[in-house]
Amino acid sequence: DGGITQSPKYLFRKEGQNVTLSCEQNLNHDAMYWYRQDPGQGLRLIYYSQIVNDFQKGDIAEGYSVSREKKESFPLTVTSAQKNPTAFYLCASSSNPGRWNTEAFFGQGTRLTVV
Amino acid sequence: DQQVKQNSPSLSVQEGRISILNCDYTNSMFDYFLWYKKYPAEGPTFLISISSIKDKNEDGRFTVFLNKSAKHLSLHIVPSQPGDSAVYFCAASAQKGSSNTGKLIFGQGTTLQVKP
């Protein structure tokens, strides 16, 4: 059963700690994305990767880091440099790196709360 | 700089009536538009899309209209059902050669409530 898995669904961390959010897909998609959702601001792009071992900054990359060592995995690290890390994080993948199409899917999200 | 805008944060309609959700965009390079539906604490799910070569696309109760000259699109839901209550996101994508290649740019979302 193909899909995208984000884990954990809920995550709590103390201020100043780095935390890594997991995203795994078995759809054989080349492109993967990380978005952040805040109330009233829609989904904003953090990082994206169109191919293994390559990734680009999105609109709000500051305070985040990613890696793409395997096609199926695109973990996101929220560092202590991120000023407002509490948010709902969504991972997505797409079969076509050059064109977002209907064969693009989102994971169920991770709610990160920093206390 | 918000390239995709949904200016109505919320919309409330009666069951059986039409729901019209609006979306405006500023970047003329966008040539593919999608609507996603999202429930709280879940990922968005794809609803319907439209290419810029068309001005209308229909799928069951859902129809998307595109007005390229006005850089405006709308989603019509007829008839509206209580199960349609969710947040609806408009999103836009650009073809290769654009700085937005491969990205999906989202609007802020509109919360639709369909009352029984």
XYZ file of C-alpha atoms in Angstrom:
231
model
C 0.000 0.000 0.000
C 1.840 3.095 -1.269
C 1.937 6.395 0.560
C 3.820 8.912 2.639
C 4.441 8.364 6.305
C 5.298 11.129 8.710
C 6.334 10.353 12.229
C 5.647 11.082 14.933
C 2.172 12.632 14.682
C 2.767 14.759 17.804
C 6.141 15.931 19.056
C 7.078 18.001 22.079
C 10.504 19.532 22.584
C 12.120 21.963 24.915
C 13.210 25.324 23.606
C 16.791 25.281 22.335
C 16.786 21.631 21.301
C 17.091 20.427 17.728
C 14.443 17.995 16.581
C 14.159 15.859 13.440
C 10.869 15.067 11.725
C 10.696 11.933 9.655
C 9.154 11.591 6.192
C 9.226 8.331 4.221
C 7.520 7.512 0.928
C 7.234 4.259 -1.008
C 5.697 5.789 -4.118
C 9.019 5.907 -5.969
C 8.577 9.654 -6.298
C 11.592 11.748 -7.213
C 10.498 15.013 -5.610
C 9.813 15.621 -1.944
C 8.747 18.736 -0.069
C 8.364 20.129 3.406
C 5.657 22.651 4.205
C 4.702 24.396 7.380
C 1.144 25.380 8.291
C 0.343 28.225 10.649
C -3.146 29.585 11.339
C -4.218 32.094 8.678
C -1.060 31.664 6.607
C -1.746 28.621 4.541
C 1.075 26.248 3.714
C 4.532 27.712 3.273
C 7.390 25.872 1.588
C 10.433 25.188 3.749
C 12.652 22.967 1.587
C 12.233 20.776 -1.450
C 14.250 18.134 -3.201
C 13.822 17.162 -6.839
C 16.367 14.353 -6.820
C 18.473 12.350 -4.407
C 21.431 14.219 -2.899
C 20.037 17.574 -3.985
C 17.698 20.039 -2.297
C 16.743 23.705 -2.478
C 15.529 26.268 0.011
C 11.918 27.253 -0.071
C 10.400 30.490 1.151
C 11.047 30.005 4.873
C 14.194 27.845 5.136
C 15.903 29.771 7.932
C 16.318 27.656 11.049
C 15.710 24.385 9.207
C 17.931 21.797 7.564
C 17.256 18.736 5.424
C 19.023 15.808 3.801
C 18.122 13.560 0.882
C 20.455 10.595 1.035
C 17.810 8.126 -0.105
C 15.018 8.538 -2.619
C 12.376 7.446 -0.140
C 13.438 9.612 2.798
C 13.518 13.386 3.367
C 14.001 14.205 7.071
C 13.595 17.764 8.326
C 15.586 19.094 11.271
C 14.166 22.030 13.174
C 17.144 23.721 14.776
C 17.339 26.006 17.774
C 17.801 28.895 15.325
C 14.164 28.649 14.236
C 12.406 31.468 16.100
C 8.864 30.069 16.089
C 9.101 26.313 15.598
C 5.685 25.424 16.993
C 3.587 24.541 13.933
C 2.037 21.767 11.880
C 4.573 20.299 9.455
C 3.567 18.558 6.242
C 5.679 16.447 3.945
C 4.709 15.799 0.335
C 6.047 13.927 -2.657
C 5.524 14.233 -6.385
C 6.290 11.949 -9.309
C 7.416 14.827 -11.503
C 10.164 17.080 -10.110
C 9.593 19.724 -12.742
C 5.870 19.928 -12.427
C 3.580 19.499 -9.467
C 0.728 17.371 -10.702
C -2.154 15.384 -9.381
C 0.203 12.517 -8.614
C 1.443 14.407 -5.619
C 0.529 13.397 -2.131
C 0.804 14.747 1.374
C 1.574 12.916 4.570
C -0.653 13.193 7.624
C 1.546 15.820 9.243
C 3.503 16.254 12.467
C 2.375 18.707 15.112
C 5.499 20.103 16.769
C 5.136 21.965 20.037
C 8.134 23.641 21.612
C 7.802 24.488 25.278
C 4.661 38.674 -1.249
C 1.588 36.470 -1.431
C 1.428 35.054 -4.948
C -1.772 33.117 -4.312
C -4.501 34.746 -2.257
C -7.731 33.516 -0.786
C -9.291 36.639 0.621
C -12.202 34.980 2.402
C -11.016 33.195 5.558
C -14.382 31.532 6.041
C -17.638 30.709 4.292
C -20.877 29.332 5.669
C -23.604 27.855 3.463
C -26.747 25.814 3.931
C -26.789 22.162 2.948
C -27.953 21.736 -0.639
C -26.930 25.232 -1.734
C -23.912 26.221 -3.777
C -20.541 26.966 -2.189
C -18.236 29.283 -4.114
C -14.636 29.595 -2.997
C -12.442 32.190 -4.645
C -8.745 32.481 -5.323
C -6.570 35.144 -6.949
C -2.994 34.896 -8.140
C -0.415 37.423 -9.216
C 2.241 35.446 -11.076
C 1.474 35.079 -14.778
C 3.882 32.117 -14.991
C 1.440 29.926 -13.080
C -0.176 27.545 -15.522
C -1.621 24.771 -13.406
C -3.969 25.196 -10.490
C -5.185 22.762 -7.883
C -7.660 22.738 -5.034
C -6.961 20.762 -1.894
C -9.273 19.913 0.958
C -7.934 19.640 4.476
C -9.315 18.457 7.783
C -7.687 19.494 11.086
C -4.522 17.583 11.979
C -4.483 15.799 8.623
C -2.647 16.288 5.368
C -4.387 17.994 2.429
C -6.063 15.755 -0.121
C -6.312 16.599 -3.787
C -9.746 17.678 -4.968
C -9.642 19.018 -8.512
C -7.233 20.763 -10.869
C -7.238 22.882 -14.000
C -4.663 23.687 -16.621
C -4.329 27.203 -17.986
C -5.367 25.987 -21.433
C -8.860 25.415 -20.051
C -11.366 27.691 -18.391
C -13.469 25.025 -16.716
C -13.038 21.576 -15.251
C -15.797 19.537 -13.705
C -15.731 16.477 -11.477
C -19.031 15.447 -9.984
C -20.210 18.116 -7.573
C -17.009 20.095 -7.967
C -16.267 22.566 -10.744
C -13.275 24.847 -11.045
C -13.396 27.949 -13.227
C -10.324 29.813 -14.406
C -10.272 33.409 -15.637
C -6.720 33.989 -16.838
C -7.185 37.625 -17.761
C -8.363 38.380 -14.241
C -5.907 35.915 -12.672
C -8.803 34.453 -10.768
C -10.156 30.994 -10.160
C -13.082 29.685 -8.226
C -14.302 26.364 -6.900
C -18.013 25.630 -7.021
C -19.523 22.865 -4.924
C -23.078 21.935 -5.846
C -24.952 20.750 -3.877
C -23.011 21.402 -0.700
C -23.051 18.665 1.930
C -22.112 18.768 5.640
C -19.204 16.430 4.882
C -17.737 19.158 2.693
C -16.974 21.202 5.810
C -13.204 21.617 5.817
C -10.446 24.052 4.909
C -9.989 24.480 1.161
C -6.648 25.540 -0.249
C -6.068 26.940 -3.679
C -2.587 26.222 -5.062
C -0.635 27.094 -8.173
C 2.252 25.570 -10.039
C 4.504 26.770 -12.838
C 6.149 24.968 -15.713
C 9.873 24.570 -16.193
C 11.863 27.719 -16.670
C 10.140 29.526 -13.831
C 11.631 30.210 -10.434
C 8.631 28.324 -9.102
C 9.426 25.170 -11.083
C 8.281 22.088 -9.270
C 6.864 24.029 -6.354
C 3.283 24.310 -5.287
C 2.348 27.743 -3.952
C -0.623 27.795 -1.621
C -3.189 30.375 -0.665
C -4.122 30.990 2.948
C -7.129 28.703 2.858
C -10.880 29.191 3.277
C -12.782 27.373 5.995
C -16.080 26.116 4.624
C -18.921 25.249 6.968
C -21.959 23.544 5.497
C -24.898 23.666 7.871
C -27.465 20.846 7.877
